[in-house]
Amino acid sequence: MPRTRPNIVLIMVDDMGYSDLGCYGGEIDTPHLDALAAAGVRMSQFYNTARCSPARASLLTGLHPHQTGIGVLVENDGPLGYPGTINNRCATMAEVLGAAGYTTAIRGKWHLTGSLHAPDGHWPTQRGFDSFWGIINGAASYYDPATLTCDTEPAGELPEDFYLTDELGRRAAEFVTEHSEASSDPFFLYLPFNAPHWPLHAPPEAIARTRGRYREGWDVLRERRYQRQIESGLIDGSWPLSERDADVVPWAETADTDWQEQRMEVYAAQVELMDAAVGTLVEALTRTGQLDDTVIMFLSDNGGCAEELPTGWVDELSHRPLHTPTRTRDGRRVRRGNDTTVTPGGPETFASYGKPWANLSNTPFREYKHWVHEGGIATPMIVHWPGGGLHRGTDHDPHQLPDVLATVLEITGADYPRDVLPLEGRSMLDSWRGTPTPEHPLYFEHEGNAAIRIGPWKLVRKYPGDWELYDLASDRTELTDLSAEHPDRVRDMSAQWQEWADRCDVLPREQVLRATGEGFGHVSDVQLSSWRS
């Protein structure tokens, strides 16, 4: 018989688009996640917050990220901006479950504090986790990651064949095995991968498995993903596929197609290696007899990332980001950026896959990480719990990150503390069991990009532009702006969004820009993120 309090496994990937997994329409080979989806719940309308740190803050606290002190990333932009470190007005999932008798562990990326080299009271083991192995920073080389930490100390020497994603899967499985031997208490395991966030790093044998898969280019592959999504019941076939991004040329007119293929081949290899690491964890749960009694949740922190990295030798840059090593572990210089003369994948490179392939990742939607149109906030969300009475199949109810902790509380019976901000989310458990959940508004803001969704209606703006209005029931790809036809709805929904923003500590974007010294037209947020993420 399953225990009354199941284990909780929460897996988050970084910068992966809505359609990359096989079970969400992609041609990337993800058998382990596909199997979890086939035996569980695949959510079609789950939303993140459009960016790394805010998504993690919201996921772990059940609040909107601004309430936790992390409105953008982990830079301290006070006193007029966000402090950039998770605050004491919230409780993490680890703190809540630890108080309820759970053993808690994190294996992966933290990215919730601006103090990257010394514990500041907000490192993982100071915010409820019994153990931590991973990176404090927001991005890293997969072969030689900066800020690699064990609990609160540097992780030490790495083996010659080290690759971060593989190691996280191995250490997550090791935790499961050791815990099953030592304790009968339930556990909470948080596994936030760095993959597939840039840099494009993967071992040659993994890249070889994807070779040639992208020869037909992004136009053909977007159409194929779109058709598979319709056929599987993930999306409504009446929603048109969004047009290719205006900044992306047709594949037939693309220069350097060999290099463009190589970029996506490495990205696909990164996703496949992440899937294999999930398989390593699932095998450990199965071998120890705990799979049926474990709730596994999988999602991405934002949509596909269109960031292009500027080129240059890292040791010659006037400002070297912490996450970028100057040389490989065997002494070779590291070439940063999307240089068409450099084949990505090895430790001497540090590239991204850019807007053309991010446009593919986010099929069928438009926009990307940073923005709160569907391409920036729609995420795959898979739930697997054999002993939980879930209704297998696709769940079309809309939900967002604050709903995760509310759901975990209902599943585990853990008490939420009284001395922090009240939860913002609502439980998804009934929805996962086949009973549609009551409609509730969903709210978003990042870098001035804003949205509110009420039922099928979504009001959204791309800062500093005007509000746009979409009926997602008939147009989830956001192609027909209805704001001019429904001015009263725009007025009412924008007023409701502002009430939420005022209540949840959302700072005016102009104020944040002044606080950071950026100002208008100084440098784009996407350019900044290439250095800060």
XYZ file of C-alpha atoms in Angstrom:
533
model
C 0.000 0.000 0.000
C 1.296 3.493 -0.788
C 2.090 5.721 2.180
C -0.307 8.594 2.810
C 2.391 11.145 2.010
C 4.051 10.460 -1.352
C 7.516 11.547 -2.377
C 7.696 14.747 -4.413
C 10.123 15.058 -7.335
C 10.171 18.438 -9.053
C 12.195 18.654 -12.275
C 12.768 21.989 -13.996
C 14.722 22.528 -17.206
C 16.134 25.819 -18.403
C 15.259 27.698 -21.629
C 13.452 24.793 -23.290
C 10.574 25.636 -25.625
C 7.015 24.332 -25.639
C 7.448 21.912 -28.551
C 10.914 20.428 -28.002
C 9.916 17.174 -26.287
C 8.622 14.334 -28.428
C 5.339 14.288 -26.487
C 4.862 18.000 -27.287
C 5.474 17.633 -31.013
C 9.269 17.696 -31.254
C 11.589 15.487 -33.287
C 14.068 15.401 -30.382
C 14.343 11.885 -28.938
C 12.956 12.047 -25.366
C 11.705 8.522 -24.586
C 11.827 8.802 -20.795
C 9.778 11.991 -20.548
C 7.452 10.756 -23.288
C 6.815 7.617 -21.205
C 6.035 9.673 -18.095
C 3.570 11.754 -20.106
C 1.941 8.683 -21.660
C 1.373 7.153 -18.222
C 0.378 10.432 -16.562
C -0.917 13.914 -17.309
C 0.300 16.174 -20.097
C -0.788 19.758 -19.477
C -1.398 21.910 -22.544
C -1.938 25.274 -20.838
C 0.553 25.528 -18.004
C 2.494 28.783 -17.702
C 5.817 29.918 -16.276
C 6.986 33.510 -15.708
C 9.166 34.017 -18.850
C 12.569 34.110 -17.111
C 14.969 31.992 -15.067
C 15.199 33.360 -11.517
C 11.601 34.621 -11.267
C 10.294 31.231 -12.382
C 12.318 29.412 -9.721
C 11.210 31.844 -7.031
C 7.547 31.433 -7.964
C 7.769 27.649 -8.321
C 9.290 27.120 -4.886
C 7.182 29.638 -2.934
C 3.676 29.616 -4.414
C 3.911 33.394 -4.821
C 4.445 35.702 -7.729
C 8.178 36.370 -8.131
C 8.013 40.086 -7.322
C 6.705 39.230 -3.850
C 9.828 37.150 -3.179
C 12.260 39.964 -4.065
C 13.198 38.571 -7.482
C 11.486 40.602 -10.188
C 14.146 40.310 -12.890
C 17.314 38.365 -12.022
C 19.637 38.185 -9.013
C 21.281 41.623 -9.226
C 20.524 43.955 -6.329
C 18.896 46.975 -7.951
C 17.717 48.539 -4.706
C 16.485 50.722 -3.248
C 14.291 51.593 -6.245
C 14.597 48.211 -7.976
C 14.285 44.600 -6.871
C 16.748 43.249 -4.275
C 17.454 40.197 -6.451
C 17.641 37.674 -3.595
C 14.798 35.559 -2.285
C 13.480 37.204 0.871
C 12.092 36.121 4.249
C 8.519 37.082 3.428
C 8.134 33.717 1.680
C 8.635 30.071 2.554
C 10.233 27.623 0.133
C 8.721 24.260 -0.686
C 11.708 22.690 1.081
C 11.032 24.679 4.260
C 7.367 23.715 4.214
C 7.914 20.022 3.488
C 10.912 19.775 5.803
C 8.721 20.984 8.667
C 6.262 18.231 7.735
C 8.871 15.483 8.103
C 10.181 15.250 4.543
C 13.853 14.778 3.748
C 14.709 17.513 1.246
C 17.419 17.644 -1.425
C 18.364 19.755 -4.423
C 20.614 18.616 -7.246
C 21.039 21.360 -9.835
C 20.800 25.101 -10.356
C 19.783 27.507 -7.564
C 19.874 31.055 -9.071
C 17.932 32.677 -6.221
C 20.570 34.869 -4.607
C 23.028 37.524 -5.713
C 25.654 36.185 -3.301
C 27.419 33.703 -5.571
C 30.547 32.888 -3.573
C 29.561 32.959 0.105
C 26.403 31.821 1.912
C 24.161 34.784 2.689
C 21.301 33.054 4.493
C 19.589 32.237 1.206
C 21.645 29.391 -0.202
C 19.743 26.102 -0.584
C 20.744 24.526 2.749
C 19.773 27.798 4.455
C 16.316 27.777 2.844
C 15.089 24.335 3.834
C 17.139 21.833 1.857
C 19.008 19.182 3.825
C 21.584 18.796 1.048
C 22.672 20.569 -2.128
C 24.944 19.746 -5.036
C 24.905 22.067 -8.016
C 25.540 25.634 -9.151
C 24.589 28.833 -7.346
C 24.930 30.928 -10.504
C 22.445 31.248 -13.368
C 24.416 29.595 -16.179
C 27.606 27.597 -16.571
C 29.927 25.647 -18.791
C 28.749 22.035 -18.807
C 32.369 20.845 -18.660
C 33.718 23.274 -16.043
C 30.826 24.981 -14.230
C 31.415 28.075 -12.111
C 30.032 28.192 -8.537
C 29.763 24.380 -8.370
C 28.933 23.743 -4.731
C 28.337 20.895 -2.294
C 26.084 22.220 0.475
C 28.016 25.446 1.195
C 31.529 24.469 0.074
C 33.180 24.288 -3.361
C 32.502 20.892 -4.933
C 36.173 20.062 -5.481
C 38.019 18.338 -8.328
C 36.012 17.052 -11.285
C 36.677 13.867 -13.249
C 38.143 14.212 -16.728
C 34.908 13.132 -18.449
C 32.653 15.411 -16.354
C 29.447 16.654 -17.983
C 27.018 18.566 -15.757
C 23.712 17.087 -16.940
C 24.932 13.501 -16.588
C 26.270 14.222 -13.120
C 23.021 15.778 -11.925
C 21.068 12.721 -13.061
C 23.556 10.411 -11.357
C 23.510 12.356 -8.095
C 19.702 12.571 -8.072
C 19.501 8.790 -8.492
C 22.145 8.350 -5.790
C 20.080 10.432 -3.379
C 16.998 8.270 -4.031
C 18.945 5.057 -3.505
C 20.691 6.196 -0.326
C 17.524 7.646 1.158
C 15.565 4.443 0.514
C 18.212 2.491 2.415
C 18.409 4.890 5.344
C 14.881 6.154 6.000
C 11.186 5.423 5.625
C 10.333 9.129 5.614
C 9.037 10.652 2.361
C 11.390 12.892 0.442
C 11.285 16.022 -1.675
C 13.843 16.082 -4.495
C 14.235 19.248 -6.555
C 16.158 18.655 -9.796
C 16.628 21.940 -11.688
C 18.835 21.193 -14.710
C 20.991 23.834 -16.370
C 20.141 22.142 -19.687
C 19.437 23.200 -22.350
C 20.405 26.800 -21.458
C 23.347 28.108 -23.453
C 26.240 27.429 -23.908
C 25.774 24.797 -26.607
C 27.811 22.024 -24.985
C 27.477 18.297 -25.598
C 29.893 15.383 -25.994
C 30.696 14.379 -29.609
C 28.921 11.028 -29.354
C 25.691 12.734 -28.246
C 25.869 15.249 -31.088
C 26.526 12.445 -33.566
C 23.113 10.950 -32.724
C 21.389 14.137 -33.914
C 23.526 14.652 -37.034
C 21.518 15.485 -40.150
C 18.211 15.815 -38.331
C 17.933 19.548 -39.076
C 19.019 19.544 -42.705
C 15.549 20.554 -43.927
C 15.605 23.684 -41.787
C 13.284 25.540 -39.456
C 10.410 26.160 -41.875
C 9.757 22.487 -42.594
C 10.320 21.456 -38.989
C 7.963 24.086 -37.554
C 5.195 22.811 -39.811
C 5.873 19.199 -38.825
C 5.842 19.983 -35.113
C 2.598 21.905 -35.538
C 0.936 18.971 -37.314
C 2.068 16.508 -34.647
C 0.684 18.785 -31.935
C -2.704 18.807 -33.642
C -2.695 15.052 -34.231
C -1.893 14.319 -30.581
C -4.679 16.574 -29.297
C -2.271 18.998 -27.652
C -3.541 22.045 -29.560
C -6.670 22.946 -31.516
C -6.261 22.470 -35.248
C -8.221 25.675 -35.877
C -5.388 27.756 -34.434
C -3.098 28.796 -37.292
C 0.616 28.292 -36.945
C 2.205 31.669 -36.217
C 4.283 33.119 -39.036
C 8.026 32.672 -39.049
C 9.580 35.473 -36.976
C 10.078 38.558 -39.145
C 13.759 38.644 -38.161
C 14.328 35.089 -39.393
C 14.980 34.508 -43.079
C 13.457 31.547 -44.913
C 15.628 28.459 -44.640
C 16.075 28.408 -48.416
C 17.710 31.843 -48.214
C 19.844 31.153 -45.163
C 23.619 31.512 -45.342
C 25.848 29.118 -43.399
C 23.233 26.378 -43.231
C 25.818 23.816 -42.111
C 26.640 25.937 -39.063
C 22.962 26.604 -38.378
C 22.321 22.856 -38.432
C 25.182 22.294 -36.029
C 23.697 24.764 -33.541
C 20.401 22.919 -33.385
C 22.084 19.505 -33.374
C 23.961 20.428 -30.200
C 20.828 21.874 -28.598
C 18.915 18.682 -29.409
C 21.751 16.622 -27.933
C 21.516 18.663 -24.725
C 17.793 17.926 -24.455
C 18.372 14.225 -25.149
C 21.065 14.031 -22.465
C 18.681 15.716 -20.021
C 16.029 13.139 -20.886
C 18.552 10.353 -20.290
C 19.367 11.873 -16.871
C 15.644 11.830 -16.047
C 15.698 8.169 -17.088
C 18.524 7.520 -14.628
C 16.406 9.005 -11.847
C 13.276 7.074 -12.850
C 15.286 3.846 -12.918
C 16.397 4.486 -9.325
C 12.813 5.142 -8.241
C 11.707 1.933 -9.952
C 14.561 -0.182 -8.562
C 13.858 1.011 -5.004
C 10.124 0.360 -5.359
C 9.134 4.009 -5.012
C 7.929 5.010 -8.466
C 4.223 4.392 -7.802
C 4.384 6.433 -4.631
C 6.228 9.408 -6.113
C 4.715 12.515 -7.685
C 6.989 13.571 -10.556
C 6.439 17.021 -12.047
C 8.439 18.255 -15.029
C 8.422 21.738 -16.610
C 10.564 24.504 -18.142
C 11.364 27.863 -16.546
C 10.567 29.889 -19.692
C 10.114 29.559 -23.433
C 12.868 29.052 -25.965
C 15.647 31.629 -25.742
C 16.335 33.949 -28.697
C 19.458 35.470 -27.164
C 22.454 35.756 -29.496
C 25.858 35.912 -27.797
C 28.454 38.461 -28.971
C 31.711 36.992 -30.246
C 35.215 37.306 -28.862
C 37.980 35.505 -27.031
C 36.888 35.404 -23.414
C 40.323 36.349 -22.101
C 40.193 39.545 -24.187
C 36.749 40.714 -23.081
C 36.669 43.866 -20.953
C 33.895 42.292 -18.880
C 34.063 38.537 -18.413
C 30.844 36.983 -17.108
C 31.356 34.617 -14.204
C 29.719 31.749 -16.045
C 32.218 31.871 -18.951
C 35.673 30.333 -18.355
C 38.640 31.956 -20.084
C 40.228 28.595 -20.885
C 39.237 24.965 -20.950
C 40.425 22.630 -18.233
C 43.236 21.466 -20.550
C 44.364 25.034 -21.275
C 42.702 25.972 -24.595
C 41.315 29.499 -25.055
C 37.515 29.764 -24.998
C 35.813 31.482 -27.930
C 32.568 33.097 -26.827
C 29.627 33.842 -29.109
C 27.917 32.761 -32.294
C 30.865 32.691 -34.679
C 30.002 30.931 -37.951
C 33.620 29.741 -38.270
C 33.442 27.857 -34.932
C 31.702 24.493 -34.595
C 29.724 24.558 -31.315
C 29.655 21.767 -28.768
C 33.122 21.513 -27.249
C 34.420 23.132 -24.044
C 36.404 25.695 -26.055
C 33.134 27.177 -27.397
C 30.362 29.190 -25.724
C 27.469 29.747 -28.151
C 23.661 29.866 -28.267
C 21.160 28.599 -30.843
C 19.570 32.018 -31.429
C 16.242 33.322 -32.639
C 15.712 31.024 -35.673
C 15.799 27.843 -33.628
C 14.028 29.386 -30.631
C 11.207 30.147 -33.064
C 11.114 26.401 -33.787
C 11.250 25.496 -30.089
C 8.209 27.641 -29.324
C 5.989 26.171 -32.088
C 3.154 27.073 -32.625
C 3.527 30.340 -30.703
C 5.339 33.619 -31.222
C 7.818 35.495 -29.015
C 10.372 34.055 -26.611
C 11.887 34.035 -23.143
C 11.535 37.553 -21.612
C 8.094 38.188 -23.160
C 4.700 37.083 -21.883
C 3.064 36.244 -25.166
C 2.526 32.481 -25.365
C 5.994 31.744 -26.752
C 7.594 33.174 -23.632
C 5.398 31.606 -20.941
C 3.857 28.384 -22.309
C 5.728 25.363 -20.974
C 5.448 21.609 -21.233
C 4.185 20.304 -17.888
C 4.180 16.560 -17.226
C 2.769 14.947 -14.070
C 3.322 11.275 -13.224
C 1.943 9.611 -10.095
C 0.749 6.011 -10.584
C -0.644 5.773 -7.065
C -2.433 9.100 -7.192
C -5.545 8.326 -9.217
C -4.620 10.709 -12.018
C -6.682 10.866 -15.190
C -4.221 9.866 -17.893
C -4.194 12.084 -20.949
C -4.072 15.779 -21.806
C -5.285 18.330 -19.264
C -6.366 21.589 -20.931
C -7.055 23.602 -17.754
C -4.938 26.793 -17.535
C -2.613 27.044 -14.534
C 0.636 28.789 -13.612
C 3.640 28.428 -11.303
C 2.098 29.595 -7.983
C -0.342 26.680 -8.309
C 2.429 24.099 -7.835
C 3.013 24.616 -4.108
C -0.725 24.814 -3.462
C -1.056 21.415 -5.147
C 1.839 19.919 -3.180
C 0.245 21.085 0.058
C -3.002 19.306 -0.817
C -1.167 16.130 -1.794
C 1.073 15.968 1.269
C -1.123 17.535 3.932
C 1.751 19.803 4.935
C 0.873 23.020 6.740
C 1.694 26.372 5.200
C 3.315 28.773 7.687
C 1.330 31.715 9.017
C 4.212 34.199 9.315
C 4.805 34.699 5.577
C 2.775 36.062 2.683
C -0.331 33.997 1.886
C -0.226 31.640 -1.068
C -1.246 32.993 -4.471
C -1.860 29.637 -6.157
C -4.680 27.094 -6.327
C -4.387 23.331 -6.280
C -4.390 21.451 -9.592
C -5.082 18.029 -8.081
C -8.761 17.850 -9.096
C -7.803 18.867 -12.615
C -5.196 16.108 -12.775
C -7.855 13.645 -11.645
C -10.229 14.663 -14.414
C -12.443 17.295 -12.764
C -11.980 20.741 -14.348
C -10.863 23.306 -11.795
C -12.737 26.581 -11.284
C -11.570 29.447 -13.448
C -9.130 31.847 -11.806
C -7.200 34.808 -13.225
C -3.567 34.305 -14.206
C -1.145 37.237 -13.966
C 2.264 37.916 -15.491
C 4.904 40.660 -15.553
C 8.532 40.631 -16.577
C 10.640 43.633 -17.651
C 7.449 45.613 -18.251
C 5.961 42.891 -20.436
C 2.578 42.178 -18.881
C -0.448 39.923 -19.214
C -3.629 38.825 -17.519
C -5.681 35.815 -18.538
C -9.305 35.377 -17.449
C -10.955 32.333 -18.955
C -10.212 32.361 -22.678
C -9.409 36.079 -22.739
C -5.808 37.235 -22.552
C -4.709 40.853 -22.356
C -1.000 41.184 -23.108
C 1.539 43.856 -23.951
C 5.123 43.894 -25.110
C 6.811 46.742 -23.256
C 6.593 49.642 -23.984
C 3.780 48.928 -26.443
C 0.010 48.969 -26.107
C -2.286 46.311 -24.718
C -3.396 43.568 -27.120
C -6.430 41.350 -26.559
C -6.818 37.739 -27.709
C -9.501 35.092 -27.430
C -7.312 32.069 -26.731
C -10.181 29.658 -27.265
C -10.123 30.447 -30.982
C -6.673 32.040 -31.331
C -4.101 30.785 -28.855
C -1.308 31.647 -31.288
C -2.243 35.320 -30.738
C -2.616 36.402 -34.342
C -5.825 38.488 -34.204
C -5.752 41.432 -31.811
C -9.310 42.205 -30.658
C -8.506 45.188 -28.441
C -10.146 47.729 -30.777
C -13.358 45.670 -30.847
C -13.586 45.276 -27.059
C -12.388 48.524 -25.415
C -14.468 47.917 -22.285
C -12.868 44.501 -21.768
C -9.402 46.019 -22.250
C -10.196 48.730 -19.701
C -11.557 46.300 -17.102
C -8.828 43.686 -17.511
C -6.001 46.234 -17.468
C -7.441 47.743 -14.283
C -7.580 44.280 -12.714
C -3.973 43.642 -13.767
C -2.901 46.944 -12.161
C -4.653 46.031 -8.901
C -2.722 42.764 -8.892
C 0.556 44.530 -9.727
C 0.086 46.999 -6.873
C -0.772 44.228 -4.417
C 2.072 41.921 -5.474
C 4.912 44.471 -5.453
C 5.376 44.769 -9.213
C 7.571 47.824 -9.761
C 6.946 50.163 -12.728
C 9.413 49.294 -15.472
C 10.535 52.919 -15.808
C 11.486 52.928 -12.135
C 13.533 49.731 -12.507
C 15.333 51.149 -15.541
C 16.254 54.251 -13.568
C 17.398 52.108 -10.653
C 19.707 50.057 -12.862
C 21.046 53.062 -14.752
C 19.994 51.549 -18.055
C 17.525 54.161 -19.227
C 15.597 53.998 -22.428
C 17.513 52.965 -25.524
C 20.670 52.242 -23.511
C 20.837 48.501 -24.080
C 18.163 45.895 -24.611
C 17.175 43.480 -21.869
C 18.014 40.610 -24.204
C 21.533 41.953 -24.721
C 21.961 42.372 -20.990
C 20.743 38.856 -20.335
C 23.499 37.478 -22.505
C 25.893 38.667 -19.818
C 23.803 38.385 -16.687
C 21.740 35.173 -16.966
